[in-house]
C-alpha positions as a printed Julia matrix, in Angstrom:
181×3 Matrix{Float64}:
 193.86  109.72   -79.56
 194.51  107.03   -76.81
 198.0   106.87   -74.7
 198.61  103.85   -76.49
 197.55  104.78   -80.71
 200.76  106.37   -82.46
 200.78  109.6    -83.7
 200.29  109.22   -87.54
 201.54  112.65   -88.12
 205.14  112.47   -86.6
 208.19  110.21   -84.73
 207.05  108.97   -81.75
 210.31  109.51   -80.5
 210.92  112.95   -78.92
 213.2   115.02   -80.66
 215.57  115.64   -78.28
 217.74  112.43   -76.37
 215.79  111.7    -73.12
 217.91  109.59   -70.53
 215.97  105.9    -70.35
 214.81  106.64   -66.55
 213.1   110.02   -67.71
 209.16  108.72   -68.08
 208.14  112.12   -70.03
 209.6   114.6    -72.45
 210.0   118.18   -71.02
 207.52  120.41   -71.98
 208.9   124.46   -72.52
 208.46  127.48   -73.99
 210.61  130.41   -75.38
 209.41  133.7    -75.51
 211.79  136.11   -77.0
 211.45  139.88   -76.42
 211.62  141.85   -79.58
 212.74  145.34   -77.46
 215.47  143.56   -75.5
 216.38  141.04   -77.5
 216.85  138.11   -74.9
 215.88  134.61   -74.86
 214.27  132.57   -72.04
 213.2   129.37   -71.86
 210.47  128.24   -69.29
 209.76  124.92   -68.62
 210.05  121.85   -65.93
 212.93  119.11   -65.8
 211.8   115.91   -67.31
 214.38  113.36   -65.39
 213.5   112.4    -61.85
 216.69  113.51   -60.43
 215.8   116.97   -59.89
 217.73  118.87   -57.87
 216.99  119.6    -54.39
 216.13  123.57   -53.36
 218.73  123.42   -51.49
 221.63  122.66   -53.69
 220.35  125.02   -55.96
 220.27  127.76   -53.27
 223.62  126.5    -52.39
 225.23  126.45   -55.57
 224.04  130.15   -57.01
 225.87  133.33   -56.39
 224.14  136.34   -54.12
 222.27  138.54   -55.76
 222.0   142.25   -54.81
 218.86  143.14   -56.86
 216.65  140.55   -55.72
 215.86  137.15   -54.7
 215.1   134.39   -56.47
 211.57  134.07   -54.96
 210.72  137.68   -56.44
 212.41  136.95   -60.31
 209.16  136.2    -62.56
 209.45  136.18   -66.1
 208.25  139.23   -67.87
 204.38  139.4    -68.47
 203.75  139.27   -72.46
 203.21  142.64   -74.47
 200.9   143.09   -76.94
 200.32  142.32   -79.95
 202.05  139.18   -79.08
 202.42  136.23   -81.63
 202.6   131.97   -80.32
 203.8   129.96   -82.67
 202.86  126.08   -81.39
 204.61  123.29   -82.89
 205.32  119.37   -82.72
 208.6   118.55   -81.59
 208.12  115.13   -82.19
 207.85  115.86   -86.16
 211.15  118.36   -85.49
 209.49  121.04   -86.86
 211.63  123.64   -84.45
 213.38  124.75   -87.69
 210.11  125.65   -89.21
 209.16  127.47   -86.42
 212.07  129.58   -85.61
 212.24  130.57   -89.16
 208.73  131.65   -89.19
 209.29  133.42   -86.13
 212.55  135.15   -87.78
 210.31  136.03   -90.86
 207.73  137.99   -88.61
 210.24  139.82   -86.25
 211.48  141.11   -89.51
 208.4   141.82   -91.22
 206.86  143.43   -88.0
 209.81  144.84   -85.78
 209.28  146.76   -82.53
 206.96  148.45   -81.61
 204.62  146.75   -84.17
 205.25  143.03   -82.72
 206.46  143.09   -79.09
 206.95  138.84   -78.56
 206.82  136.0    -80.44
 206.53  132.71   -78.21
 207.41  128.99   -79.4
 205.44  126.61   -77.76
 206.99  122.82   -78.73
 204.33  120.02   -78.19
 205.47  116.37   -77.15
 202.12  114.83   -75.88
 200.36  112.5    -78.48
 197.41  114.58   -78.66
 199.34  117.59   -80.58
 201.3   115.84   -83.03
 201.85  117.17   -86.18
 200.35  120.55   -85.02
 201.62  123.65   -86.57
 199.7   126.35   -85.36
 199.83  130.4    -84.9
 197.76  132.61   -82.71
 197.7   136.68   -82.49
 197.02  137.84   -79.02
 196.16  141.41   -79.0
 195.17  141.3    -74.84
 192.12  140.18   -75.0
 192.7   136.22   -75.81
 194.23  134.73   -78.87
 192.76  134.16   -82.43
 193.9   131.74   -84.19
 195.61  132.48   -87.48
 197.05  129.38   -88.91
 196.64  125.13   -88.33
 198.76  123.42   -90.29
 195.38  120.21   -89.97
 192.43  122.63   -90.89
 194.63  124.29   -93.86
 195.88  120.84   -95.18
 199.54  122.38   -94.85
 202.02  124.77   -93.36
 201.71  128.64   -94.29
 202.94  130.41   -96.75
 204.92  133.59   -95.11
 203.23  135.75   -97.63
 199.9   134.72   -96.56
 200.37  134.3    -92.63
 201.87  137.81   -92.83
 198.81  138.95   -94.28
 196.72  137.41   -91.82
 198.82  138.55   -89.14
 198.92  142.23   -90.95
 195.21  142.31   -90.68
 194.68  141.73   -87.24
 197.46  143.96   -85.88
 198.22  146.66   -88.12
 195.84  146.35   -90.93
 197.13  150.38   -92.84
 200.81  148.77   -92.73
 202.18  147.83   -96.59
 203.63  144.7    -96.83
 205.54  145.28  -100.17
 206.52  142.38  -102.35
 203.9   140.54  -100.18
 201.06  142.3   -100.79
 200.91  141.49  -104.59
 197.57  140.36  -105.85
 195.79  142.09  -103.62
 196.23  143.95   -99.87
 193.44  142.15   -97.73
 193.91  138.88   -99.6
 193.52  135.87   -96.93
């Protein structure tokens, strides 16, 4: 798909209000730890008024762990789930409930992340897609294009069962059949 074709899949307005100078949508990521609990969000600023280094340095409080050129985000755990989505087709919802859904099916130590990765460029809209990374690359387990529509929890769970704990019993999900796919 050219720069210039619309998406015939979503909005080709971002989902979020972007300020009329900004030329690009941010593009970021959440990863959410399922041991601690916490939320961060990684991404760049889309506006060209970022702010200098040092304002920033400036305007933060000292630290007496460490400093800011030392913080890194912490490196993924495995099995570790990415749930990528098209945030022009505000399909967040969707994906935060589907990442809800598989914290609770497969809670720590089973699952130990779950990333959501929202897509803005023209090239990934209307993709809904989910990949299981056990450490040694991803494998895709869903897309929403190749399936001819979102998941069903029941089956993604299966899928997702399979690949990273294939003994565990999925209850009420499992009817009709445990290595159904």
């Amino acid at each position: 798909m050219s720069q210039n074709e619309a998406c015939a899949d979503c909005d080709p307005a971002p989902a979020s209000t972007l300020s009329s100078s900004s030329a690009q949508p941010a593009s970021k990521a959440v990863m959410v730890d399922a041991a601690g609990g916490s939320t961060s969000t990684f991404g760049t600023l889309s506006s060209p008024e970022k702010a200098p280094v040092a304002d920033l340095a400036e305007a933060a409080e000292p630290s007496h762990a460490a400093s800011s050129a030392e913080i890194r985000p912490p490196a993924p755990s495995y099995p570790h789930i990415t749930i990528e989505f098209c945030d022009r087709c505000r399909w967040a919802p969707r994906a935060t409930w589907t990442q809800t859904e598989l914290f609770l099916t497969f809670p720590t130590p089973v699952l130990k992340g779950i990333t959501l990765l929202p897509l803005t460029s023209p090239e990934t809209g209307g993709r809904f897609r989910v990949w299981v990374d056990m450490g040694q690359g991803g494998e895709l387990v869903w897309d929403r294009k190749t399936e001819g529509g979102f998941p069903e929890l029941k089956i993604l769970k299966q899928r997702i069962r399979n690949i990273i704990q294939p003994e565990l019993n999925l209850g009420h999900s499992d009817a009709g059949g445990k290595f159904k796919s």
